mmCIF file of C-alpha atoms in Angstrom:
data_model
loop_
_atom_site.group_PDB
_atom_site.id
_atom_site.type_symbol
_atom_site.label_atom_id
_atom_site.label_comp_id
_atom_site.label_asym_id
_atom_site.label_seq_id
_atom_site.Cartn_x
_atom_site.Cartn_y
_atom_site.Cartn_z
ATOM 1 C CA MET A 1 0.000 0.000 0.000
ATOM 2 C CA THR A 2 1.410 3.391 -0.978
ATOM 3 C CA SER A 3 2.000 5.868 1.826
ATOM 4 C CA SER A 4 1.431 9.121 -0.065
ATOM 5 C CA TRP A 5 -1.731 10.917 -1.129
ATOM 6 C CA ARG A 6 -1.614 12.456 -4.602
ATOM 7 C CA PHE A 7 -4.575 14.793 -4.032
ATOM 8 C CA VAL A 8 -3.144 18.273 -3.466
ATOM 9 C CA ALA A 9 -4.887 20.316 -0.775
ATOM 10 C CA HIS A 10 -3.726 23.644 0.643
ATOM 11 C CA SER A 11 -7.008 25.499 1.153
ATOM 12 C CA ASP A 12 -9.250 24.650 4.097
ATOM 13 C CA ALA A 13 -12.001 23.323 1.811
ATOM 14 C CA ARG A 14 -9.747 20.892 -0.055
ATOM 15 C CA ARG A 15 -8.024 19.847 3.161
ATOM 16 C CA ARG A 16 -11.452 18.996 4.513
ATOM 17 C CA ALA A 17 -12.173 16.892 1.420
ATOM 18 C CA LEU A 18 -8.851 15.093 1.888
ATOM 19 C CA GLN A 19 -9.605 14.415 5.548
ATOM 20 C CA TYR A 20 -12.980 12.919 4.650
ATOM 21 C CA ALA A 21 -11.275 10.797 1.989
ATOM 22 C CA LYS A 22 -8.866 9.416 4.579
ATOM 23 C CA GLN A 23 -11.811 8.461 6.754
ATOM 24 C CA ALA A 24 -13.552 6.849 3.779
ATOM 25 C CA ALA A 25 -10.418 4.861 2.918
ATOM 26 C CA SER A 26 -10.472 3.157 6.317
ATOM 27 C CA ALA A 27 -14.108 2.142 5.825
ATOM 28 C CA ASP A 28 -15.502 -0.104 3.106
ATOM 29 C CA CYS A 29 -18.694 1.688 2.095
ATOM 30 C CA SER A 30 -19.773 3.273 -1.173
ATOM 31 C CA VAL A 31 -18.405 6.779 -1.711
ATOM 32 C CA LEU A 32 -19.868 9.560 -3.857
ATOM 33 C CA ILE A 33 -17.398 12.307 -4.839
ATOM 34 C CA VAL A 34 -18.998 15.553 -6.006
ATOM 35 C CA GLY A 35 -17.274 18.525 -7.603
ATOM 36 C CA PRO A 36 -16.737 20.535 -10.795
ATOM 37 C CA THR A 37 -14.999 19.135 -13.858
ATOM 38 C CA GLY A 38 -11.255 18.869 -13.465
ATOM 39 C CA ALA A 39 -11.204 19.427 -9.692
ATOM 40 C CA GLY A 40 -9.400 16.136 -9.010
ATOM 41 C CA LYS A 41 -12.273 13.758 -8.213
ATOM 42 C CA ASP A 42 -10.596 10.889 -10.064
ATOM 43 C CA ILE A 43 -7.326 11.416 -8.196
ATOM 44 C CA LEU A 44 -9.138 11.373 -4.859
ATOM 45 C CA ALA A 45 -10.946 8.157 -5.828
ATOM 46 C CA ARG A 46 -7.622 6.535 -6.714
ATOM 47 C CA ASP A 47 -6.144 7.679 -3.411
ATOM 48 C CA ILE A 48 -9.060 6.225 -1.456
ATOM 49 C CA HIS A 49 -8.595 2.864 -3.159
ATOM 50 C CA GLN A 50 -4.820 2.814 -2.676
ATOM 51 C CA HIS A 51 -5.167 3.499 1.033
ATOM 52 C CA SER A 52 -7.966 0.988 1.616
ATOM 53 C CA ARG A 53 -7.799 -2.680 2.510
ATOM 54 C CA ARG A 54 -8.534 -3.385 -1.151
ATOM 55 C CA SER A 55 -5.336 -1.766 -2.424
ATOM 56 C CA LYS A 56 -3.749 -5.095 -3.405
ATOM 57 C CA HIS A 57 -6.587 -5.641 -5.857
ATOM 58 C CA ARG A 58 -7.584 -3.670 -8.936
ATOM 59 C CA LEU A 59 -9.224 -0.288 -9.268
ATOM 60 C CA ILE A 60 -11.165 -0.197 -12.525
ATOM 61 C CA THR A 61 -12.594 3.031 -13.917
ATOM 62 C CA VAL A 62 -15.707 3.287 -16.080
ATOM 63 C CA ASN A 63 -16.634 6.559 -17.776
ATOM 64 C CA CYS A 64 -20.436 6.418 -17.613
ATOM 65 C CA ALA A 65 -20.790 9.362 -20.013
ATOM 66 C CA ALA A 66 -19.161 7.319 -22.791
ATOM 67 C CA LEU A 67 -21.533 4.349 -22.545
ATOM 68 C CA THR A 68 -24.928 3.797 -24.110
ATOM 69 C CA GLN A 69 -27.554 1.717 -22.313
ATOM 70 C CA THR A 70 -26.540 -1.436 -24.235
ATOM 71 C CA LEU A 71 -22.824 -0.876 -23.791
ATOM 72 C CA PHE A 72 -23.230 -0.146 -20.096
ATOM 73 C CA GLU A 73 -24.776 -3.527 -19.281
ATOM 74 C CA SER A 74 -22.218 -5.471 -21.314
ATOM 75 C CA GLU A 75 -19.308 -3.392 -19.994
ATOM 76 C CA LEU A 76 -20.314 -3.842 -16.358
ATOM 77 C CA PHE A 77 -21.643 -7.377 -16.305
ATOM 78 C CA GLY A 78 -20.045 -8.949 -19.356
ATOM 79 C CA HIS A 79 -21.734 -11.183 -21.905
ATOM 80 C CA VAL A 80 -21.715 -14.751 -23.129
ATOM 81 C CA ARG A 81 -20.872 -15.841 -26.622
ATOM 82 C CA GLY A 82 -23.781 -15.258 -28.994
ATOM 83 C CA ALA A 83 -25.584 -12.872 -26.634
ATOM 84 C CA TYR A 84 -25.942 -10.406 -29.478
ATOM 85 C CA THR A 85 -24.666 -9.822 -33.001
ATOM 86 C CA GLY A 86 -20.905 -9.498 -32.880
ATOM 87 C CA ALA A 87 -20.497 -11.296 -29.528
ATOM 88 C CA THR A 88 -18.189 -13.954 -30.958
ATOM 89 C CA ALA A 89 -16.676 -14.774 -27.575
ATOM 90 C CA SER A 90 -17.657 -14.525 -23.930
ATOM 91 C CA LYS A 91 -16.342 -11.509 -22.050
ATOM 92 C CA ARG A 92 -16.117 -10.792 -18.342
ATOM 93 C CA GLY A 93 -17.485 -7.447 -17.196
ATOM 94 C CA VAL A 94 -15.623 -4.888 -15.124
ATOM 95 C CA VAL A 95 -17.474 -5.775 -11.911
ATOM 96 C CA GLU A 96 -16.032 -9.269 -12.167
ATOM 97 C CA LEU A 97 -12.565 -8.002 -13.103
ATOM 98 C CA ALA A 98 -12.625 -5.651 -10.110
ATOM 99 C CA SER A 99 -13.713 -8.332 -7.645
ATOM 100 C CA GLY A 100 -11.889 -7.837 -4.359
ATOM 101 C CA GLY A 101 -10.998 -4.304 -5.386
ATOM 102 C CA SER A 102 -12.854 -1.112 -6.309
ATOM 103 C CA LEU A 103 -14.971 0.049 -9.228
ATOM 104 C CA PHE A 104 -14.867 3.780 -9.978
ATOM 105 C CA LEU A 105 -17.945 5.005 -11.853
ATOM 106 C CA ASP A 106 -16.945 8.390 -13.218
ATOM 107 C CA GLU A 107 -19.669 10.827 -14.368
ATOM 108 C CA ILE A 108 -22.338 8.679 -12.695
ATOM 109 C CA GLY A 109 -24.888 11.431 -13.293
ATOM 110 C CA GLU A 110 -24.812 10.686 -17.038
ATOM 111 C CA LEU A 111 -26.233 7.160 -16.658
ATOM 112 C CA PRO A 112 -29.474 6.522 -18.583
ATOM 113 C CA THR A 113 -32.480 5.706 -16.364
ATOM 114 C CA GLU A 114 -32.657 2.037 -17.370
ATOM 115 C CA ALA A 115 -28.958 1.586 -16.665
ATOM 116 C CA GLN A 116 -29.482 3.135 -13.230
ATOM 117 C CA ALA A 117 -32.043 0.428 -12.431
ATOM 118 C CA LYS A 118 -29.635 -2.342 -13.430
ATOM 119 C CA LEU A 119 -26.839 -0.821 -11.359
ATOM 120 C CA LEU A 120 -29.169 -0.533 -8.357
ATOM 121 C CA ARG A 121 -30.011 -4.238 -8.501
ATOM 122 C CA PHE A 122 -26.303 -5.092 -8.509
ATOM 123 C CA LEU A 123 -25.549 -2.791 -5.557
ATOM 124 C CA ALA A 124 -28.247 -4.491 -3.490
ATOM 125 C CA ASP A 125 -26.300 -7.741 -3.030
ATOM 126 C CA GLY A 126 -23.378 -7.801 -5.475
ATOM 127 C CA SER A 127 -25.024 -10.333 -7.776
ATOM 128 C CA PHE A 128 -25.580 -9.989 -11.528
ATOM 129 C CA TRP A 129 -26.394 -11.830 -14.732
ATOM 130 C CA PRO A 130 -24.035 -11.517 -17.708
ATOM 131 C CA VAL A 131 -25.858 -10.411 -20.864
ATOM 132 C CA GLY A 132 -27.325 -13.559 -22.437
ATOM 133 C CA GLY A 133 -26.153 -15.681 -19.510
ATOM 134 C CA CYS A 134 -28.135 -18.357 -17.679
ATOM 135 C CA GLU A 135 -26.165 -18.356 -14.437
ATOM 136 C CA GLU A 136 -26.121 -15.675 -11.746
ATOM 137 C CA LYS A 137 -22.727 -14.519 -10.443
ATOM 138 C CA SER A 138 -21.656 -12.673 -7.308
ATOM 139 C CA VAL A 139 -18.637 -10.474 -6.620
ATOM 140 C CA ASP A 140 -17.197 -8.472 -3.738
ATOM 141 C CA VAL A 141 -16.412 -5.006 -5.061
ATOM 142 C CA ARG A 142 -16.451 -1.520 -3.567
ATOM 143 C CA ILE A 143 -18.172 1.255 -5.497
ATOM 144 C CA LEU A 144 -16.640 4.711 -5.805
ATOM 145 C CA ALA A 145 -18.596 7.209 -7.915
ATOM 146 C CA ALA A 146 -18.077 10.790 -9.045
ATOM 147 C CA THR A 147 -20.205 13.469 -10.654
ATOM 148 C CA ASN A 148 -20.112 17.162 -11.485
ATOM 149 C CA ARG A 149 -23.898 17.333 -11.232
ATOM 150 C CA ASP A 150 -26.123 18.150 -8.293
ATOM 151 C CA LEU A 151 -27.784 14.734 -8.208
ATOM 152 C CA ALA A 152 -29.893 15.611 -5.178
ATOM 153 C CA ALA A 153 -31.594 18.391 -7.152
ATOM 154 C CA GLY A 154 -32.768 15.968 -9.814
ATOM 155 C CA LEU A 155 -33.901 13.026 -7.711
ATOM 156 C CA ASP A 156 -36.526 10.897 -9.436
ATOM 157 C CA THR A 157 -36.478 13.133 -12.504
ATOM 158 C CA THR A 158 -33.013 12.591 -13.956
ATOM 159 C CA PHE A 159 -31.541 10.371 -11.237
ATOM 160 C CA ARG A 160 -33.142 7.648 -9.141
ATOM 161 C CA SER A 161 -33.373 8.517 -5.453
ATOM 162 C CA ASP A 162 -32.883 4.883 -4.356
ATOM 163 C CA LEU A 163 -29.642 4.680 -6.346
ATOM 164 C CA PHE A 164 -28.496 8.035 -5.000
ATOM 165 C CA PHE A 165 -28.876 6.885 -1.392
ATOM 166 C CA ARG A 166 -27.097 3.609 -2.181
ATOM 167 C CA LEU A 167 -24.121 5.501 -3.592
ATOM 168 C CA SER A 168 -23.941 8.364 -1.101
ATOM 169 C CA VAL A 169 -23.226 6.431 2.083
ATOM 170 C CA PHE A 170 -20.168 8.684 2.320
ATOM 171 C CA THR A 171 -20.255 11.895 0.259
ATOM 172 C CA ILE A 172 -17.168 14.024 -0.324
ATOM 173 C CA VAL A 173 -17.388 17.476 -1.907
ATOM 174 C CA VAL A 174 -14.279 18.462 -3.860
ATOM 175 C CA PRO A 175 -14.159 22.255 -4.382
ATOM 176 C CA PRO A 176 -12.267 23.942 -7.227
ATOM 177 C CA PRO A 177 -8.676 24.819 -6.263
ATOM 178 C CA SER A 178 -7.982 28.144 -4.572
ATOM 179 C CA ARG A 179 -4.930 30.225 -5.439
ATOM 180 C CA ASP A 180 -2.921 28.440 -2.725
ATOM 181 C CA ASP A 181 -4.026 25.094 -4.180
ATOM 182 C CA LEU A 182 -3.061 26.216 -7.700
ATOM 183 C CA ARG A 183 0.370 27.241 -6.462
ATOM 184 C CA GLY A 184 0.972 23.853 -4.856
ATOM 185 C CA LEU A 185 -0.496 21.949 -7.802
ATOM 186 C CA THR A 186 1.708 23.849 -10.246
ATOM 187 C CA ARG A 187 4.821 22.844 -8.326
ATOM 188 C CA VAL A 188 3.790 19.196 -8.345
ATOM 189 C CA LEU A 189 2.974 19.309 -12.058
ATOM 190 C CA ALA A 190 6.185 21.189 -12.873
ATOM 191 C CA LEU A 191 8.298 18.470 -11.279
ATOM 192 C CA GLU A 192 6.338 15.815 -13.172
ATOM 193 C CA MET A 193 6.686 17.602 -16.532
ATOM 194 C CA SER A 194 10.351 18.439 -16.049
ATOM 195 C CA GLU A 195 11.020 14.731 -15.606
ATOM 196 C CA ARG A 196 8.830 13.749 -18.547
ATOM 197 C CA TYR A 197 10.492 16.195 -20.935
ATOM 198 C CA ARG A 198 13.962 15.787 -19.393
ATOM 199 C CA ALA A 199 14.147 19.507 -18.678
ATOM 200 C CA ALA A 200 15.817 20.060 -15.318
ATOM 201 C CA ALA A 201 14.057 22.870 -13.461
ATOM 202 C CA SER A 202 15.567 24.569 -10.427
ATOM 203 C CA ALA A 203 13.608 25.076 -7.224
ATOM 204 C CA ARG A 204 13.608 28.801 -7.972
ATOM 205 C CA GLU A 205 12.075 28.250 -11.436
ATOM 206 C CA VAL A 206 9.415 25.893 -10.060
ATOM 207 C CA SER A 207 8.523 28.405 -7.338
ATOM 208 C CA ALA A 208 8.307 31.274 -9.852
ATOM 209 C CA LEU A 209 6.154 29.171 -12.169
ATOM 210 C CA GLY A 210 3.842 28.409 -9.256
ATOM 211 C CA GLU A 211 3.346 32.128 -8.597
ATOM 212 C CA LEU A 212 2.648 32.883 -12.269
ATOM 213 C CA ALA A 213 0.244 29.996 -12.800
ATOM 214 C CA SER A 214 -1.661 30.598 -9.579
ATOM 215 C CA SER A 215 -2.782 34.019 -10.788
ATOM 216 C CA GLY A 216 -4.622 32.514 -13.753
ATOM 217 C CA VAL A 217 -8.276 31.547 -14.151
ATOM 218 C CA TYR A 218 -8.878 27.912 -15.087
ATOM 219 C CA ARG A 219 -12.399 26.972 -16.088
ATOM 220 C CA GLY A 220 -11.238 23.363 -16.370
ATOM 221 C CA ASN A 221 -9.633 23.567 -12.905
ATOM 222 C CA VAL A 222 -6.750 21.118 -12.323
ATOM 223 C CA ARG A 223 -7.111 19.588 -15.777
ATOM 224 C CA GLU A 224 -6.691 22.944 -17.511
ATOM 225 C CA LEU A 225 -3.826 23.898 -15.205
ATOM 226 C CA ARG A 226 -2.074 20.653 -16.123
ATOM 227 C CA ASN A 227 -2.325 21.543 -19.813
ATOM 228 C CA ALA A 228 -0.894 25.010 -19.136
ATOM 229 C CA VAL A 229 2.118 23.634 -17.233
ATOM 230 C CA GLU A 230 2.764 21.057 -19.942
ATOM 231 C CA ARG A 231 2.691 23.781 -22.611
ATOM 232 C CA TYR A 232 5.250 25.683 -20.538
ATOM 233 C CA PHE A 233 7.724 22.810 -20.787
ATOM 234 C CA LEU A 234 6.985 22.286 -24.474
ATOM 235 C CA VAL A 235 8.003 25.845 -25.380
ATOM 236 C CA ARG A 236 10.547 26.369 -22.588
ATOM 237 C CA ASP A 237 13.780 28.011 -23.700
ATOM 238 C CA PRO A 238 16.606 28.127 -21.116
ATOM 239 C CA GLU A 239 17.704 31.458 -22.609
ATOM 240 C CA ARG A 240 14.419 33.107 -21.632
ATOM 241 C CA THR A 241 13.161 34.047 -18.188
ATOM 242 C CA VAL A 242 10.408 32.087 -16.463
ATOM 243 C CA GLU A 243 7.999 34.940 -17.190
ATOM 244 C CA GLU A 244 8.896 34.945 -20.895
ATOM 245 C CA ASN A 245 8.484 31.184 -21.156
ATOM 246 C CA TRP A 246 5.130 31.383 -19.365
ATOM 247 C CA ARG A 247 3.874 34.042 -21.780
ATOM 248 C CA ALA A 248 5.020 31.881 -24.704
ATOM 249 C CA ALA A 249 3.095 28.935 -23.248
ATOM 250 C CA CYS A 250 -0.011 31.064 -22.831
ATOM 251 C CA ALA A 251 0.231 32.012 -26.509
ATOM 252 C CA LEU A 252 -0.510 28.396 -27.411
ATOM 253 C CA ASP A 253 -3.907 28.748 -25.808
ATOM 254 C CA LEU A 254 -5.048 30.370 -29.018
ATOM 255 C CA LEU A 255 -8.721 30.582 -28.186
ATOM 256 C CA ALA A 256 -7.808 33.669 -26.159
ATOM 257 C CA GLN A 257 -6.043 35.146 -29.186
ATOM 258 C CA GLN A 258 -8.968 35.209 -31.615
ATOM 259 C CA GLY A 259 -9.375 38.981 -31.368
ATOM 260 C CA GLU A 260 -5.737 39.575 -32.315
ATOM 261 C CA LEU A 261 -5.886 37.057 -35.137
ATOM 262 C CA ALA A 262 -8.956 38.719 -36.625
ATOM 263 C CA ASP A 263 -7.020 41.996 -36.993
ATOM 264 C CA ASP A 264 -4.316 40.171 -38.947
ATOM 265 C CA ALA A 265 -6.564 37.961 -41.072
ATOM 266 C CA ALA A 266 -4.847 38.983 -44.309
ATOM 267 C CA ALA A 267 -1.528 37.536 -43.144
ATOM 268 C CA ALA A 268 -2.886 34.050 -42.469
ATOM 269 C CA PRO A 269 -6.203 32.181 -42.130
ATOM 270 C CA GLN A 270 -8.022 32.811 -38.866
ATOM 271 C CA ILE A 271 -7.445 29.972 -36.471
ATOM 272 C CA GLN A 272 -10.612 28.080 -35.607
ATOM 273 C CA PRO A 273 -11.372 25.976 -32.485
ATOM 274 C CA GLN A 274 -10.850 22.761 -34.484
ATOM 275 C CA GLU A 275 -7.246 23.804 -35.141
ATOM 276 C CA ILE A 276 -6.749 24.159 -31.388
ATOM 277 C CA GLU A 277 -8.052 20.604 -30.979
ATOM 278 C CA LYS A 278 -5.554 19.425 -33.601
ATOM 279 C CA LEU A 279 -2.692 20.925 -31.601
ATOM 280 C CA ASP A 280 -3.926 18.965 -28.605
ATOM 281 C CA ASP A 281 -4.079 15.834 -30.787
ATOM 282 C CA LEU A 282 -0.408 16.316 -31.685
ATOM 283 C CA LEU A 283 0.514 16.446 -27.987
ATOM 284 C CA PHE A 284 -1.552 13.303 -27.385
ATOM 285 C CA LEU A 285 0.195 11.484 -30.248
ATOM 286 C CA LYS A 286 3.593 12.564 -28.940
ATOM 287 C CA CYS A 287 2.793 10.900 -25.600
ATOM 288 C CA ALA A 288 1.467 7.855 -27.470
ATOM 289 C CA ARG A 289 4.756 7.463 -29.370
ATOM 290 C CA GLU A 290 6.690 7.654 -26.116
ATOM 291 C CA THR A 291 4.551 5.136 -24.219
ATOM 292 C CA ARG A 292 3.436 2.625 -26.918
ATOM 293 C CA SER A 293 0.821 1.290 -24.477
ATOM 294 C CA ALA A 294 -2.768 2.349 -23.779
ATOM 295 C CA ARG A 295 -2.367 1.586 -20.076
ATOM 296 C CA GLU A 296 0.913 3.523 -19.807
ATOM 297 C CA LEU A 297 -0.590 6.374 -21.818
ATOM 298 C CA SER A 298 -3.523 6.433 -19.390
ATOM 299 C CA ARG A 299 -1.125 6.590 -16.434
ATOM 300 C CA ARG A 300 1.048 9.326 -17.936
ATOM 301 C CA MET A 301 -1.920 11.498 -18.888
ATOM 302 C CA ASN A 302 -3.670 10.781 -15.598
ATOM 303 C CA ARG A 303 -6.812 9.886 -17.545
ATOM 304 C CA SER A 304 -8.960 6.737 -17.583
ATOM 305 C CA LEU A 305 -8.443 3.894 -20.064
ATOM 306 C CA PRO A 306 -11.895 4.476 -21.625
ATOM 307 C CA TYR A 307 -10.841 8.089 -22.279
ATOM 308 C CA VAL A 308 -7.617 6.903 -23.990
ATOM 309 C CA TYR A 309 -9.508 4.364 -26.109
ATOM 310 C CA SER A 310 -12.073 6.999 -27.090
ATOM 311 C CA ARG A 311 -9.307 9.452 -28.018
ATOM 312 C CA LEU A 312 -7.504 6.811 -30.103
ATOM 313 C CA ALA A 313 -10.742 5.914 -31.897
ATOM 314 C CA LYS A 314 -11.332 9.595 -32.698
ATOM 315 C CA LEU A 315 -7.939 9.632 -34.421
ATOM 316 C CA GLY A 316 -8.618 6.351 -36.228
ATOM 317 C CA ILE A 317 -5.994 4.453 -34.245
ATOM 318 C CA LYS A 318 -6.513 0.951 -32.861
ATOM 319 C CA PRO A 319 -4.871 0.117 -29.500
ATOM 320 C CA LYS A 320 -2.650 -2.449 -31.210
ATOM 321 C CA ASP A 321 -1.354 0.311 -33.531
ATOM 322 C CA LEU A 322 0.365 1.933 -30.525
ATOM 323 C CA GLN A 323 3.160 -0.549 -31.120
ATOM 324 C CA SER A 324 3.693 0.865 -34.614
ATOM 325 C CA ALA A 325 5.739 4.056 -34.669
ATOM 326 C CA ASP A 326 5.052 4.380 -38.407
ATOM 327 C CA SER A 327 1.286 4.332 -37.897
ATOM 328 C CA LEU A 328 1.438 7.013 -35.206
ATOM 329 C CA GLU A 329 3.790 9.138 -37.293
ATOM 330 C CA ARG A 330 1.507 8.929 -40.338
ATOM 331 C CA THR A 331 -1.405 10.199 -38.268
ATOM 332 C CA SER A 332 0.765 12.989 -36.836
ATOM 333 C CA GLU A 333 1.939 13.947 -40.310
ATOM 334 C CA LYS A 334 -1.651 14.289 -41.540
ATOM 335 C CA ILE A 335 -2.450 16.624 -38.667
ATOM 336 C CA ARG A 336 0.724 18.673 -39.230
ATOM 337 C CA ALA A 337 -0.165 18.986 -42.916
ATOM 338 C CA SER A 338 -3.662 20.265 -42.081
ATOM 339 C CA LEU A 339 -2.111 22.864 -39.754
ATOM 340 C CA ALA A 340 0.472 24.020 -42.286
ATOM 341 C CA PRO A 341 -1.570 27.070 -43.436
ATOM 342 C CA TYR A 342 -1.449 28.367 -39.856
ATOM 343 C CA ARG A 343 2.263 27.837 -39.288
ATOM 344 C CA SER A 344 3.215 31.509 -39.744
ATOM 345 C CA THR A 345 0.491 32.549 -37.297
ATOM 346 C CA PHE A 346 1.704 30.111 -34.659
ATOM 347 C CA LEU A 347 5.292 31.291 -35.042
ATOM 348 C CA ARG A 348 4.276 34.963 -34.978
ATOM 349 C CA LEU A 349 2.361 34.516 -31.743
ATOM 350 C CA LEU A 350 5.259 32.764 -30.065
ATOM 351 C CA LYS A 351 7.713 35.449 -31.162
ATOM 352 C CA GLU A 352 5.442 38.190 -29.858
ATOM 353 C CA PHE A 353 5.648 36.633 -26.410
#
């Protein structure tokens, strides 16, 4: 069992959330983690599992927002061969794979009503029927759930009250990070990114970066801050000051530059939001080339496996293609080619900062 907690808490509100999480880790009840997108709910769930008696077993994450009603039942409970068209082999569901450990249901508020009923039946006694199966199974698994919705406000309209009370035996509210939290988070992320990109950063640089980043506004909370710190290390030039490198990193967040680009439309095409997404895809592919594994890519990005698989599918990449550097490079080259008309604009923005 690991001895450290990865959830960063400096403000009173986040320290309170961490304290509740420590209490929840020593128990074995269902836990509902509530908070805005990117506040660190998934990290807290992982910490709770790693400090519980179940830490020697698996923690499996399911992104409920990515599953349809049909996929949800098969993903959770598995299916037998021939259960439906395309089911050429039997498959165990995640509740069975997580037996003895924990199951983290992220974005639980996005579950369709029918799926909520099926989940409720499982939570009652830990038993389930695989899709198309003729034999009931039972498992011992702890449920951790997270949502950015106010489930209590929509009871019995968008979310079943009986399921809500099953899940919320122990509720933890994770607030967005304060400036003190942002400062501490930036330092943690800076050390992580400096190691990833093999860019040694002094304690003075890390401290200065923490001060600069903590003054920003992050609608995506920790997740957006993480992107900002990573951009810093991508554009970092040892010949520039920390402030200059930070401004250069901020220039890559081009959605904030649309007004400036509109004034210079004759020099280059105006950058659209989809071009910003393509830049993010290039960063994702760079990490994919370095890891060559969906599980390692999930760990490095601090995102769930379903998220990684969904992102790969969006780019037309199969998980097995991660082993092929040529395949990843071809995809990257296509994206770079589509961004070529904007190259001068990107370079101009970076030079201005």
